[in-house]
Amino acid sequence: MTHGSELRVRLRRALDGSCPAVFRELTDPREVARWWGPDGFTIPSVESDLRPGGAYRIAMRPPEGELFHLVGEFLEVEPPGRLVYTFRWEDPDPEDRETVVTLSLHDIDAGRSELVLEQGDFASERRRALHEEGWSQGLGKLGKLFTSQRD
């Protein structure tokens, strides 16, 4: 979604999990490794110091390609409703720059919640679109984890 000159991603997903359960999936390294990233990617490791000022590092491997890393710092950690962190690639593409991700959780009804994700500002529309696709696929996998737990 583009607002004026800003290049941002904004996504909403209804999930079949409570806010505390979804927050756990968003922050527990073992859980993050199960759903993170675009389809076909594997996540060999997730390191996380979940506190304001704490760092994280996620190792990502595409289906055909070399391992790369995503790193950042937690800015706000407010369970079970809000998580804010910086997002940058260790070896960035020339079009990349550090962005900020904000994840907000809201109760919909018993056992269901809405996740609102915002990320930006991106240096180019191409990089914004790439992140939107990656988040959409990753959040799709997250949603399937909750659906399979319910079945």
C-alpha positions in Angstrom: 0.0 0.0 0.0 1.4 3.4 -0.9 0.6 6.6 1.0 1.9 9.6 -0.8 5.6 9.2 -1.2 5.8 6.4 1.4 6.3 2.9 0.3 4.7 0.7 3.0 3.2 -2.8 3.4 0.0 -3.1 5.4 -1.7 -6.5 5.8 -4.5 -7.7 8.0 -5.2 -11.4 8.8 -7.8 -13.0 10.9 -6.3 -16.0 12.8 -8.0 -18.9 14.6 -5.9 -18.2 17.7 -6.1 -16.0 20.8 -3.9 -12.9 21.0 -1.6 -14.6 23.5 -1.3 -17.7 21.3 -0.6 -15.6 18.2 1.9 -13.5 20.1 3.8 -16.7 21.1 3.9 -17.8 17.4 5.3 -14.4 16.5 8.0 -14.4 19.2 9.1 -17.9 20.2 12.1 -18.8 18.0 11.0 -22.5 17.5 7.6 -21.3 16.4 8.9 -18.6 14.1 11.0 -21.2 12.3 7.8 -23.1 11.4 6.1 -20.4 9.5 8.5 -17.5 8.7 9.3 -16.5 5.1 8.0 -17.1 1.6 6.8 -20.4 0.4 9.6 -22.9 -0.1 12.0 -21.2 2.3 13.5 -23.0 5.3 14.6 -21.3 8.5 17.6 -23.2 9.9 17.9 -20.9 13.0 16.2 -18.1 14.9 18.1 -16.2 17.6 16.1 -13.8 19.7 16.6 -11.6 22.8 12.9 -10.6 23.2 13.1 -7.3 25.0 13.3 -3.6 24.0 16.8 -3.1 22.8 17.3 -6.9 22.3 18.5 -8.2 19.0 17.3 -11.0 16.7 18.8 -12.9 13.8 16.9 -15.2 11.4 18.7 -17.5 9.0 16.8 -18.0 5.8 17.4 -20.4 2.9 15.5 -20.1 -0.4 14.6 -23.3 -2.3 17.5 -22.8 -4.6 20.1 -20.5 -3.2 22.5 -19.6 -0.4 21.7 -19.0 3.2 21.2 -15.4 4.2 20.3 -13.5 7.4 17.8 -11.0 8.6 18.7 -9.0 11.6 17.2 -6.3 13.8 16.4 -4.9 17.2 13.2 -5.0 19.2 11.8 -1.5 19.8 8.6 -2.4 21.6 7.6 -5.8 23.2 4.1 -5.5 24.7 2.5 -9.0 25.0 0.0 -10.0 23.8 -0.9 -7.0 21.7 2.1 -5.3 20.1 5.5 -6.0 18.7 7.7 -3.5 16.9 11.2 -4.1 15.5 13.7 -3.0 12.9 14.3 -5.2 9.9 17.4 -5.3 7.7 19.3 -7.8 5.6 22.9 -8.6 6.8 24.1 -8.2 3.2 21.5 -5.9 1.7 20.5 -5.4 -1.9 21.5 -1.9 -3.1 17.7 -1.1 -3.0 17.3 -2.2 0.6 17.3 -0.1 3.7 16.4 -0.7 7.3 12.6 -0.7 7.8 10.4 -0.9 10.9 7.8 -3.7 11.3 4.8 -3.1 13.6 2.6 -6.1 14.5 -0.6 -5.4 16.4 -3.1 -8.0 17.7 -6.8 -7.5 18.4 -9.4 -9.9 19.7 -12.1 -10.7 17.2 -14.1 -13.1 19.3 -13.5 -16.2 21.5 -10.3 -17.7 20.4 -9.8 -15.6 17.3 -7.7 -12.5 16.7 -6.8 -10.1 14.0 -3.1 -9.4 13.1 -2.3 -6.1 11.6 1.2 -5.8 10.0 2.8 -2.6 8.9 6.3 -2.3 7.4 8.1 0.6 5.8 9.3 2.8 4.4 10.9 1.0 1.5 13.5 2.5 -0.9 11.6 1.2 -4.0 8.3 -0.2 -5.1 10.1 -3.4 -6.2 11.4 -4.0 -2.7 8.0 -3.1 -1.1 6.2 -5.6 -3.4 8.8 -8.3 -2.6 8.2 -7.9 1.1 4.4 -7.9 0.7 4.6 -11.2 -1.2 6.9 -12.7 1.4 4.7 -11.6 4.3 1.5 -12.7 2.6 3.0 -16.2 2.1 4.5 -16.4 5.6 1.2 -15.2 7.3 -0.6 -17.8 5.2 1.6 -20.5 6.7 1.0 -19.0 10.2 -2.8 -19.2 9.6 -2.5 -22.8 8.5 -0.7 -23.7 11.8 -3.7 -22.4 13.8 -6.2 -24.1 11.5 -4.4 -27.5 11.8 -4.2 -27.1 15.6 -8.0 -26.7 15.7 -8.8 -29.7 13.4 
